[in-house]
Coordinates of C-alpha atoms in Angstrom, one line a residue:
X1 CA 0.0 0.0 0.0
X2 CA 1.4 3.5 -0.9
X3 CA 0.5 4.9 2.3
X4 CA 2.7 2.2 4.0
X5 CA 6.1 4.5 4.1
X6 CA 4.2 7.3 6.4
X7 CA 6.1 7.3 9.4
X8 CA 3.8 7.3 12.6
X9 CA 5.8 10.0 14.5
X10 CA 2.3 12.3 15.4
X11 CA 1.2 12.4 18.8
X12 CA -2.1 14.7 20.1
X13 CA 0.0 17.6 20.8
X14 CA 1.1 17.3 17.2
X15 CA -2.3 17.1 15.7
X16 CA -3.7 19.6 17.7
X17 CA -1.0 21.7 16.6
X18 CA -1.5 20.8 13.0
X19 CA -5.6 21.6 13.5
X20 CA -5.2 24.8 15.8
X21 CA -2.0 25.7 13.0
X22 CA -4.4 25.6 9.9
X23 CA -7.4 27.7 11.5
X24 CA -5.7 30.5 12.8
X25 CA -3.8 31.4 9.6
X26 CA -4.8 34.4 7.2
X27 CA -8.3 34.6 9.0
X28 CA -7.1 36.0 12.2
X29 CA -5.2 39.3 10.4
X30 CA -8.3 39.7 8.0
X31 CA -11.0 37.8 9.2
X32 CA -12.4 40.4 12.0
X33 CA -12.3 43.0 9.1
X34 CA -13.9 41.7 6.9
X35 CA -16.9 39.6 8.6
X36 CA -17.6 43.6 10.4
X37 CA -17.6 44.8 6.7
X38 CA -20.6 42.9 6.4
X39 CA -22.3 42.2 9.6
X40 CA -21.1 44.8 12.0
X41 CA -20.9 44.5 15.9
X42 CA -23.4 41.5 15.0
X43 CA -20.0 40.1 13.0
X44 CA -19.5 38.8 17.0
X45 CA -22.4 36.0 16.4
X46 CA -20.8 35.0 13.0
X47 CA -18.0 33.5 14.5
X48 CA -20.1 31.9 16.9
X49 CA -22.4 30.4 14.5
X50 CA -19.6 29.3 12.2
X51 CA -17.8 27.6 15.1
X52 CA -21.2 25.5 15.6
X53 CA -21.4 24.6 11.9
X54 CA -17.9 23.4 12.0
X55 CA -18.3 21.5 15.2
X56 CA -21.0 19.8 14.2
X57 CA -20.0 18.3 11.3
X58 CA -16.5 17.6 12.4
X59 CA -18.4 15.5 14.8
X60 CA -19.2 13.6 11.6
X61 CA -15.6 13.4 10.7
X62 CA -13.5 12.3 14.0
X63 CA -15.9 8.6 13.2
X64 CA -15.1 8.8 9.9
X65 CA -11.3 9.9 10.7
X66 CA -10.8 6.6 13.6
X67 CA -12.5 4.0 11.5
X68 CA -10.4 5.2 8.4
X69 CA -6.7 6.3 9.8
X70 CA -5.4 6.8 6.4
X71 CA -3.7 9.5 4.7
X72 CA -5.7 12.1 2.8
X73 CA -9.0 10.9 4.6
X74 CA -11.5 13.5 3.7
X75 CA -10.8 13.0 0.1
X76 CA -11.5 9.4 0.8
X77 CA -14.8 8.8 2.9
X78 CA -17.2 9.4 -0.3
X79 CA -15.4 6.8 -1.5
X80 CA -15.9 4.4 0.9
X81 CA -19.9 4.7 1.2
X82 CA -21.0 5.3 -2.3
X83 CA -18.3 4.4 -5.0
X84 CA -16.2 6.4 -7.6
X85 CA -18.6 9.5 -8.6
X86 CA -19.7 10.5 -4.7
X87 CA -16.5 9.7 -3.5
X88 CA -14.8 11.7 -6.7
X89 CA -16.9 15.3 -6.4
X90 CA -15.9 15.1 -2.7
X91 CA -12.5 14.5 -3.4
X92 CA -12.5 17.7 -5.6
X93 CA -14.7 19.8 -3.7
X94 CA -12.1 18.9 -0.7
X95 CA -9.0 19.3 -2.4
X96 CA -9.7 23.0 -4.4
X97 CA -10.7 24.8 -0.9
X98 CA -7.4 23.2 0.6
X99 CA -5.1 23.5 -2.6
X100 CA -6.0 27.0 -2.7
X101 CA -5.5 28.1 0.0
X102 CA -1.9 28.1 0.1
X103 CA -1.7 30.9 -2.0
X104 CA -4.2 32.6 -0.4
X105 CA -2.3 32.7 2.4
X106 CA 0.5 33.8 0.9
X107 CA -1.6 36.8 -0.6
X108 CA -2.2 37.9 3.1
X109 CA 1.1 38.1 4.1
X110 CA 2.3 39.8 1.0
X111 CA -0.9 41.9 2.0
X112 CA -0.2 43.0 5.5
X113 CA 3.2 43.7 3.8
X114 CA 2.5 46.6 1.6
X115 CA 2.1 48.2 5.0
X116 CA 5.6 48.4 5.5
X117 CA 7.0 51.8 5.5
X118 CA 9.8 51.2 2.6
X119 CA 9.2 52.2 -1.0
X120 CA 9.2 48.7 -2.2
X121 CA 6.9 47.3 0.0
X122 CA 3.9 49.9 -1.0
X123 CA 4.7 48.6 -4.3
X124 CA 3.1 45.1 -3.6
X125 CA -0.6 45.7 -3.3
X126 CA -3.0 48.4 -4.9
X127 CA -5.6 48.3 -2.4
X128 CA -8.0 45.6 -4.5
X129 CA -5.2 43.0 -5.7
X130 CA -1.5 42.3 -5.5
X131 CA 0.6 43.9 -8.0
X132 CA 3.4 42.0 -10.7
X133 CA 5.8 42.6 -7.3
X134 CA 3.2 41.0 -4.9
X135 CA 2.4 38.1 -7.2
X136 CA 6.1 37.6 -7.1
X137 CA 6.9 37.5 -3.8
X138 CA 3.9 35.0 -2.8
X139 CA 5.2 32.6 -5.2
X140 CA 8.0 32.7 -3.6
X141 CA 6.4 32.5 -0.2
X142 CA 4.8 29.5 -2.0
X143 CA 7.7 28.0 -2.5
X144 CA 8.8 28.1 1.1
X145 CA 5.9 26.4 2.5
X146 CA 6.1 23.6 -0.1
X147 CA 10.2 23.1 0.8
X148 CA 9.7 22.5 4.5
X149 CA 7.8 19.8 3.4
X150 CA 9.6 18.2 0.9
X151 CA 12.4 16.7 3.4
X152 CA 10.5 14.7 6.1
X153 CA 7.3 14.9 8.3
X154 CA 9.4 14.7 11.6
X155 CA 10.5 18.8 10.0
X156 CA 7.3 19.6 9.5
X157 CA 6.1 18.0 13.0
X158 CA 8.9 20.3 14.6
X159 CA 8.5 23.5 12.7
X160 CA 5.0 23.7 12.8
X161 CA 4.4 22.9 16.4
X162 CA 7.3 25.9 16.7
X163 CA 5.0 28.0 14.8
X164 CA 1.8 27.5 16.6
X165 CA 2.6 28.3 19.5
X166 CA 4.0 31.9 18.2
X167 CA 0.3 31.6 16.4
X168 CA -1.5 31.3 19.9
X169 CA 0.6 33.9 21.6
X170 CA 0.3 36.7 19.0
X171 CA -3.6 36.9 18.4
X172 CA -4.2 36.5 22.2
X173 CA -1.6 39.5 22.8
X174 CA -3.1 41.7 20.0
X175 CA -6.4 41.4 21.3
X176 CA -5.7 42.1 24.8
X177 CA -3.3 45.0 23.7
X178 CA -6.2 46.2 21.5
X179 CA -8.9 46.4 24.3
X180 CA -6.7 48.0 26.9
X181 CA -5.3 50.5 24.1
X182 CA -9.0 51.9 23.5
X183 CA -12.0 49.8 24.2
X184 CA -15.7 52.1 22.6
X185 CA -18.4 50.2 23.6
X186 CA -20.8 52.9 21.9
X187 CA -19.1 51.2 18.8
X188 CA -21.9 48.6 19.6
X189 CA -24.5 51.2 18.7
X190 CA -22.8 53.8 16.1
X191 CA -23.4 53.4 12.5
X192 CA -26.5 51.5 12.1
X193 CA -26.3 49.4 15.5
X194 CA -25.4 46.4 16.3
X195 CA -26.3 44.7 12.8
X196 CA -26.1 47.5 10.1
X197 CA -26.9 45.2 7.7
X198 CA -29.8 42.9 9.2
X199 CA -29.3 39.3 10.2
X200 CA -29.0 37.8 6.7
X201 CA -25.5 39.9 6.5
X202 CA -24.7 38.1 10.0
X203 CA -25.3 34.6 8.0
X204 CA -23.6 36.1 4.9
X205 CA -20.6 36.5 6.8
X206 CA -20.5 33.3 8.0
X207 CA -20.2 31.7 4.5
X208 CA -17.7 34.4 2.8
X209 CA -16.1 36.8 4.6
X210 CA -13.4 33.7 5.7
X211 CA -15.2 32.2 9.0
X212 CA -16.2 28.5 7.4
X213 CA -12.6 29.0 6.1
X214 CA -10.8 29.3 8.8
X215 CA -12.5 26.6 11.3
X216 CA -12.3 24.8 7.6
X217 CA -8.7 23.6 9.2
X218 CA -9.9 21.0 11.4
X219 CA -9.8 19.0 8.7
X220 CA -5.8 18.7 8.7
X221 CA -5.7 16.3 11.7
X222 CA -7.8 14.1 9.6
X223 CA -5.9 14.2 6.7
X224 CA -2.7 13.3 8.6
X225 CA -4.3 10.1 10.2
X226 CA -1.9 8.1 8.7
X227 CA 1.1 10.0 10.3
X228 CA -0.6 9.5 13.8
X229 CA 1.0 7.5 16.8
X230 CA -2.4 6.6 18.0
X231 CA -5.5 8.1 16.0
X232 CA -8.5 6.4 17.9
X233 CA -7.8 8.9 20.6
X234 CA -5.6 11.6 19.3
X235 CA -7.7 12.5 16.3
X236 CA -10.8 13.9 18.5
X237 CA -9.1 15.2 20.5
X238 CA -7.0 16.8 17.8
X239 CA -10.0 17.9 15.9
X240 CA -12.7 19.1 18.3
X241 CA -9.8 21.2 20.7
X242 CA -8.3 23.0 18.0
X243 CA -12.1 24.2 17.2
X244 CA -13.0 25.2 20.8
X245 CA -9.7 27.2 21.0
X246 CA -9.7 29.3 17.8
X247 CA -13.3 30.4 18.7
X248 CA -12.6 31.9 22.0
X249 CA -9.1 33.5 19.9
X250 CA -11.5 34.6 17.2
X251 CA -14.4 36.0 19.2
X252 CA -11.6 38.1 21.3
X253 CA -10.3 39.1 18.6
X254 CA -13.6 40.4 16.6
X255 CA -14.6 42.0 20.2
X256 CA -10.9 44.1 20.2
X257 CA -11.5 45.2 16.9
X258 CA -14.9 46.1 17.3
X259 CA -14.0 48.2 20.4
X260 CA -10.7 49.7 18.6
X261 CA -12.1 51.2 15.7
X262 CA -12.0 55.3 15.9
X263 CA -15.7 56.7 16.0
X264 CA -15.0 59.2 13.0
X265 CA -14.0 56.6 10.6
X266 CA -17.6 55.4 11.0
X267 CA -18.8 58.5 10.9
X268 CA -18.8 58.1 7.1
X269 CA -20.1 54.9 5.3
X270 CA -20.1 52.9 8.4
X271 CA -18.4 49.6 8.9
X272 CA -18.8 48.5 5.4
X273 CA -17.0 52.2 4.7
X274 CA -13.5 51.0 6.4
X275 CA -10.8 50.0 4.4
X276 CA -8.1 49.1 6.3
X277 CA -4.7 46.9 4.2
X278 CA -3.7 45.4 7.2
X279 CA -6.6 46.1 9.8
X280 CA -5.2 45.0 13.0
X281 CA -1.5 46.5 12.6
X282 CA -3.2 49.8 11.3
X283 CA -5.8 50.3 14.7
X284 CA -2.4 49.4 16.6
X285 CA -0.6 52.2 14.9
X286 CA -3.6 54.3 14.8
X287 CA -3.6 54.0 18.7
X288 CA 0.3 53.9 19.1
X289 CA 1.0 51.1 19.9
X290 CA 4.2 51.1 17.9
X291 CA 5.4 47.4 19.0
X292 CA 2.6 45.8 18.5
X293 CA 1.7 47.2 15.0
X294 CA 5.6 45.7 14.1
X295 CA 4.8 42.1 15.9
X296 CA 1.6 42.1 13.7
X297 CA 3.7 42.7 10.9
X298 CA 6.2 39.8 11.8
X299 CA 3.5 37.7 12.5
X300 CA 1.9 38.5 9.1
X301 CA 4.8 36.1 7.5
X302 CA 4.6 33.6 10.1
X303 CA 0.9 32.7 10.5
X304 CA 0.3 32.4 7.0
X305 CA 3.3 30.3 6.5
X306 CA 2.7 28.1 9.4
X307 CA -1.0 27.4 7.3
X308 CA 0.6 27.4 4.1
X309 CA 2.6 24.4 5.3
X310 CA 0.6 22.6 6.8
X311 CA -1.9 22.8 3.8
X312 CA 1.1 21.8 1.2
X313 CA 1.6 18.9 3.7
X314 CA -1.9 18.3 4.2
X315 CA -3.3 18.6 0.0
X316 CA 0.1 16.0 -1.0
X317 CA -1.8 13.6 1.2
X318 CA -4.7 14.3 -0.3
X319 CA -4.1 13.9 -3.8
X320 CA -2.1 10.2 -2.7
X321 CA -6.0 9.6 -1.6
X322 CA -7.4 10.4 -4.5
X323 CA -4.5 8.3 -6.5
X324 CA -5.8 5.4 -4.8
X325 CA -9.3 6.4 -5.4
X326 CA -8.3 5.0 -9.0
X327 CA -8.7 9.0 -10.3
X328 CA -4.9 10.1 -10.9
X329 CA -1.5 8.2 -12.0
X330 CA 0.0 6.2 -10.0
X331 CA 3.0 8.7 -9.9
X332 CA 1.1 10.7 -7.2
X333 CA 0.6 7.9 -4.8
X334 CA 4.6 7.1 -4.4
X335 CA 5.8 8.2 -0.7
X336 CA 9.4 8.3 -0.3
X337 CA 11.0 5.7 1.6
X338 CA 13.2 7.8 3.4
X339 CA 11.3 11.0 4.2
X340 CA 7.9 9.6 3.9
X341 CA 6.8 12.5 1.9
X342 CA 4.5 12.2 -1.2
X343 CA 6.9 14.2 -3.6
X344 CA 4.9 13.7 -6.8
X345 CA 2.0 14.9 -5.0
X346 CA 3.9 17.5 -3.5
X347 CA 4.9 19.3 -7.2
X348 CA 1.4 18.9 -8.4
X349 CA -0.1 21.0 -5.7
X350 CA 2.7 23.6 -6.1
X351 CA 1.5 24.1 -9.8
X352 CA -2.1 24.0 -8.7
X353 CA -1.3 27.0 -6.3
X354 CA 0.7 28.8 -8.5
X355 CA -2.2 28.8 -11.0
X356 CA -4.6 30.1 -8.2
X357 CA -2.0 32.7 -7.4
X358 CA -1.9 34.3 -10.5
X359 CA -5.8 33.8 -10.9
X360 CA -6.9 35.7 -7.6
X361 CA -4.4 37.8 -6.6
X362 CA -6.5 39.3 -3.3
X363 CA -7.5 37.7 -0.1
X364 CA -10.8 38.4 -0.3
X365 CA -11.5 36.9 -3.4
X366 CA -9.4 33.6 -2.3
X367 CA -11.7 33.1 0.9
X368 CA -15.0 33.6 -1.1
X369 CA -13.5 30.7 -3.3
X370 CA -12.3 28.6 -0.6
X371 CA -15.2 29.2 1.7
X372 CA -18.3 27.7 -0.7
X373 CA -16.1 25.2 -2.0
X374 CA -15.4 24.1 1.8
X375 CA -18.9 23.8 2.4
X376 CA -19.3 22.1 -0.5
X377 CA -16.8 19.7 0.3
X378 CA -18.9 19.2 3.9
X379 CA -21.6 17.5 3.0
X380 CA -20.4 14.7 2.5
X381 CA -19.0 13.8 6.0
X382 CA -22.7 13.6 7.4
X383 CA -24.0 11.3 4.5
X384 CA -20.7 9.0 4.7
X385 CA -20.9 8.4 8.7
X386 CA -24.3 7.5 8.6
X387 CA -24.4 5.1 5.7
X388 CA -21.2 3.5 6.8
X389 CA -23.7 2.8 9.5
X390 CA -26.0 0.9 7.5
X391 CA -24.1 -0.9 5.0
X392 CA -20.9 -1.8 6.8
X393 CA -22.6 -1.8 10.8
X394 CA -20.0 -4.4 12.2
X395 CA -16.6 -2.3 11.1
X396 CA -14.9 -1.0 14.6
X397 CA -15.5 2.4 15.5
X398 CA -13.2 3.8 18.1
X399 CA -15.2 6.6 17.9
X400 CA -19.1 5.7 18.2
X401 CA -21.2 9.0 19.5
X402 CA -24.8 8.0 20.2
X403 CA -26.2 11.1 19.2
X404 CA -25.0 10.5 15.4
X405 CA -28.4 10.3 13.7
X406 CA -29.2 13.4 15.4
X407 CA -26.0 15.3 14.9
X408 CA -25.5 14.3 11.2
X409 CA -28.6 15.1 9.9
X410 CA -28.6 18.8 11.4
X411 CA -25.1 19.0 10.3
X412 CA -26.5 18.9 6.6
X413 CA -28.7 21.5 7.0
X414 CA -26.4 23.6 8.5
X415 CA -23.8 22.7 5.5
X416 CA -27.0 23.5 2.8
X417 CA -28.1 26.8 4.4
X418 CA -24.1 28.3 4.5
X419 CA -24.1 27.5 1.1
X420 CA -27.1 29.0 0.3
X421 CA -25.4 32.1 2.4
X422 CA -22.7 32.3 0.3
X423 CA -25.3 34.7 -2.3
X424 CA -25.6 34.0 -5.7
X425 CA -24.0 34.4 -8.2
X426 CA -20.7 33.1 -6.1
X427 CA -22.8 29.8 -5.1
X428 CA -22.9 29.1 -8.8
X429 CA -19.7 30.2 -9.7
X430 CA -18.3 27.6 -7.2
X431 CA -20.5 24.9 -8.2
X432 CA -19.4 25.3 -11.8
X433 CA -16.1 24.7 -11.3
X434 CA -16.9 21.3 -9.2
X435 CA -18.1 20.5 -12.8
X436 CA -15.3 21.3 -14.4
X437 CA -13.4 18.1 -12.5
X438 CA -15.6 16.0 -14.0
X439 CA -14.3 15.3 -17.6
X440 CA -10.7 13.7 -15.2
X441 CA -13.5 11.4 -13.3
X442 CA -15.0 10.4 -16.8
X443 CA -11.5 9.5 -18.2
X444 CA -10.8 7.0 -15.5
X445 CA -14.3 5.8 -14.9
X446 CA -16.3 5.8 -18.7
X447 CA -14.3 3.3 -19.9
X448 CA -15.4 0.8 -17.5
X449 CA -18.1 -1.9 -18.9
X450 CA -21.7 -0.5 -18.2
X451 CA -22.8 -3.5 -15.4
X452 CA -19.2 -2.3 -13.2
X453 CA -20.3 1.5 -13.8
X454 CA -24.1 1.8 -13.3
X455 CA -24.1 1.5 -9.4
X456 CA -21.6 3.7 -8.9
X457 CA -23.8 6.4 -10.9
X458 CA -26.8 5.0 -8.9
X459 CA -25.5 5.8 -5.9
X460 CA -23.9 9.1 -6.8
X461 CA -26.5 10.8 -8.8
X462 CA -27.8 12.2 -5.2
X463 CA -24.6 14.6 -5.0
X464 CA -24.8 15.7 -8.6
X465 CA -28.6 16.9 -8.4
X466 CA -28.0 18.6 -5.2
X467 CA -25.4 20.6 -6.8
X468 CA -28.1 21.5 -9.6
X469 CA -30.5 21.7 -6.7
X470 CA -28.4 24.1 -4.6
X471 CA -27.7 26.6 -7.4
X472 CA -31.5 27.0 -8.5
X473 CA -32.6 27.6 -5.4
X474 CA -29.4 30.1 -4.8
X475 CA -30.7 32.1 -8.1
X476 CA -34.3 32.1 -7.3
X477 CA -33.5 32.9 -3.4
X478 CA -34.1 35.8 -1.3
X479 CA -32.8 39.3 -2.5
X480 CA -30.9 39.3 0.7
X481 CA -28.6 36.7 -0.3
X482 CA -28.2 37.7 -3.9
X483 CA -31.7 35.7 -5.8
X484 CA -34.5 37.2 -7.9
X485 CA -36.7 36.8 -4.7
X486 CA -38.7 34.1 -5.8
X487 CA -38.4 32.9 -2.3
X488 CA -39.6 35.7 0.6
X489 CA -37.8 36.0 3.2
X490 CA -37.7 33.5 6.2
X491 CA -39.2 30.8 4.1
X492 CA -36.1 30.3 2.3
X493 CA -34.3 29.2 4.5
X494 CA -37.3 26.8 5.5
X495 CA -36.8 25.4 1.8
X496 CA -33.0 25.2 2.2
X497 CA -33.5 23.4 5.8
X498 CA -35.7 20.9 3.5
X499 CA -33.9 20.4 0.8
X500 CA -30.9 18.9 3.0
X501 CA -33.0 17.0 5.0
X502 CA -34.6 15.3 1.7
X503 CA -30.6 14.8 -0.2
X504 CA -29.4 13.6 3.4
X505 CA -32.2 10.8 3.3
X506 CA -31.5 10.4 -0.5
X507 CA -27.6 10.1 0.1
X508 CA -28.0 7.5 3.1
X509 CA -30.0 5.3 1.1
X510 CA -28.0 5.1 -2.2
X511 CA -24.7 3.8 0.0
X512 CA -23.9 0.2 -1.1
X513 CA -20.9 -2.0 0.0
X514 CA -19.0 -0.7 -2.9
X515 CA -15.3 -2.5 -3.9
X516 CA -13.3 0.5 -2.4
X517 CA -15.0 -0.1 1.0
X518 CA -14.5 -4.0 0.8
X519 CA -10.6 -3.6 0.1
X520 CA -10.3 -0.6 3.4
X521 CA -12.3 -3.4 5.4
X522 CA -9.5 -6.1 4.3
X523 CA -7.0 -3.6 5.5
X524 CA -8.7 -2.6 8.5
X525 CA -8.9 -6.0 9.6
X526 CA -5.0 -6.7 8.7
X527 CA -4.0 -4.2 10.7
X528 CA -6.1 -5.6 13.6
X529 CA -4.5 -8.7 12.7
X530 CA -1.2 -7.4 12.8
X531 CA -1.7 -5.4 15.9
X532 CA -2.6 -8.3 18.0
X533 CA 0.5 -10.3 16.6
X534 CA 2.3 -7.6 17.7
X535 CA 1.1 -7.2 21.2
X536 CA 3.6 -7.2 24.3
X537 CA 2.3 -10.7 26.1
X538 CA 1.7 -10.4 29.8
X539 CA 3.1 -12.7 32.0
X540 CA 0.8 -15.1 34.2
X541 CA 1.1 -13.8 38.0

């Protein structure tokens, strides 16, 4: 097995590191900006709301991730429960909001860089994109976070657990610095109130302004299942920590920034008036606090590099999982004996971020990207866990929560109505190019004899009509979220709550025992096998 050459060196430290290392990245420096841009003080419950959506589902995932401890996971659990084209439109949905955004997070540092006093520096952003300078020096940012990982995963283990700690440390200081510097409650109630923009821009900001994005990274435990000393109890751990931590960073964060904010630059347009290039390090400096405005300029480079290196770690795993999906050439399944990194894998994502780089070449536009395609890539964690349930019931789960039927269905609707957030016409746009990864899933799968192929379009024709499903609804939606207001208000999210529920009961039922879940079961119960050969034997008192 290709996977076989990982070297099992992560502990729960480590993974909690890896999942607390990819969610506070880019969104910490931008995130509070941005989510007030479009919901206000209200931007508070955003984060709150998204935290929830990416708890619940994750609860979906730590099953999925101890019954399956194998690299690349979340590109493989589709697989598992309902065959090749399921398992492949997950597998793409998953791997463009993680490929991406490594450059993304090189944008924001390059960002929070034209900031910098010298000459150059103003040079690398024009206040909507980055410049031919700025697209330069991300790529080679890029390059950076792709090198750590090209020599071995004990580096990356090291490094990256270095980093996150700095991560933890900086936002918590910036956002206690912030509310002892100058801390406006009547911020709460200037410019419109507490939600300028009504509660729909509150949900709006959950789906786009880079919230889903962000708590997106609790994936990256998951992904490195294979790398993990002991995944039945280091992976929820991992997983549902790194969640519970970045909220109460986030929320303190959005609060100081809220709070810091001087009461004539809302005088103006309001909240969605500020335009701040690097929002945090300019209320420091706008406040003086001189040292802190430089840390946040340091820590511009290293929080985005610590995500951006974990996510070139994370995506090379991923596309060895969908190698052994049967959807790319063998080439990007080899791990290397010595460093037990995916190299092939590696280079291919570096290409892929380089053409996102050049692409979208501002944060903003990245995490509207990322964001929908994250949420697309969600929904397939509550389907999977409950029809592994009913067509494979007597695998081992290490991780077995009773409230699953409950908690997965809920966790689709909560998946369907960020989506439906999102606001046409970016819902569409995103769904398009899931479509566009199809003609690669028709070259490896069309040429198979019609009896091998029809199930697997039985079973995955549920995904590919709620993708159609999704996008009318987005364009005939509420004027609030971007639709012709076919839908009043209030009642669209009732048909958006629905329309989950009815694709979550369509998707459990179309699971069959498919051959990619009979050959993980084979290896699942070799490893058991092996395990018990293995065991220390205790001596008879």
């Amino acid at each position: 097995m290709s996977g076989s050459n990982y070297r099992k060196s992560l502990g729960t430290v480590s993974l909690t590191a890896v999942g607390l290392g990819s969610i506070i990245g880019s969104g910490w420096l931008f995130g509070a900006a941005k989510a007030s841009h479009l919901a206000g003080p209200a931007a508070i419950l955003s984060w709150v709301i998204g935290a929830a959506v990416a708890l619940t589902i994750a609860l979906t995932y730590t099953e999925l991730g101890s019954m399956f401890p194998k690299a690349g996971g979340m590109v493989r659990y589709g697989q598992y429960s309902h065959g090749s084209l399921a398992g492949y439109l997950a597998a793409w949905a998953n791997w463009i909001a993680i490929v991406s955004t490594i450059p993304g997070e090189a944008t924001a540092s390059v960002q929070y860089m034209s900031s910098w006093s010298f000459g150059w520096a103003k040079g690398l952003y024009n206040g909507t994109e980055l410049t031919g300078s700025g697209v330069a020096l991300a790529s080679v940012l890029v390059l950076f976070f792709f090198g750590l990982n090209w020599f071995a995963i004990t580096l990356f283990a090291k490094t990256n657990t270095a980093i996150t700690v700095f991560k933890i440390v900086v936002p918590t200081l910036t956002a206690g610095t912030l509310m002892l510097s100058h801390f406006d409650t009547h911020n709460l109630s200037r410019a419109g109130g507490f939600a300028p923009g009504g509660w729909n821009a509150v949900l709006t900001a959950v789906a786009v302004s880079g919230i889903v994005w962000a708590f997106n990274g609790f994936q990256s435990p998951l992904n490195m299942a294979a790398e993990a000393r002991n995944p039945r109890k280091s992976l929820p751990k991992a997983v549902i920590g790194s969640i519970l931590i970045a909220l109460v960073i986030y929320v303190a964060l959005q609060i100081a920034y809220l709070m810091a904010v001087p009461a004539h630059d809302l005088a103006g347009s309001g909240w969605s008036g500020l335009n701040f290039n690097s929002p945090l390090a300019d209320l420091a400096l706008a406040w003086g606090v001189n040292w802190l405005a430089i840390l946040l300029y340091a820590d511009a480079f290293i929080s985005p590099s610590g995500t951006g290196m974990i996510y070139a770690a994370t995506t090379s795993r991923m596309i060895q999982g969908v190698q052994e999906n049967g959807h790319l050439p063998g080439v990007f399944g080899r791990v290397d004996r010595k460093s037990g990194v995916p190299r092939p894998a590696l280079l291919l994502n570096l290409v892929v971020a380089f053409v996102f780089l050049a692409v979208f070449r501002g944060w903003g536009s990245i995490a509207e990207i990322v964001s929908v395609a994250t949420v697309i890539s969600y929904i397939t964690g509550p389907v999977a866990v409950m029809s592994l349930r009913r067509v494979a019931p007597d695998m081992p789960r290490p991780v077995r929560l009773k409230a699953m039927p409950v908690i997965a269905p809920v966790a689709m609707v909560f998946g369907s109505l960020v989506l439906y957030w999102a606001r046409w016409p970016l819902t569409g746009k995103v769904i398009l190019i899931m479509a566009i990864g199809l003609p690669v899933w028709a070259w490896y799968e069309l040429r198979k004899p019609w009896a091998e192929l029809r199930p697997h379009l039985k079973a995955g024709v549920w995904m590919v009509a709620y993708l159609f499903v999704m996008a009318f609804v987005s364009y005939i939606g509420g004027k609030d979220f971007g639709g012709k207001g076919w839908l009043p208000s209030g009642w669209d999210l009732l048909v958006v709550a629905v329309i989950g529920l009815i694709f979550y009961a369509w998707g459990v039922r179309s699971a069959w025992p498919n051959p990619s879940l009979a050959q993980v079961r084979a290896e699942v119960e070799e490893s058991g096998r092996t395990a018990e050969e293995n065991a220390p034997v205790r001596a008879e008192a």
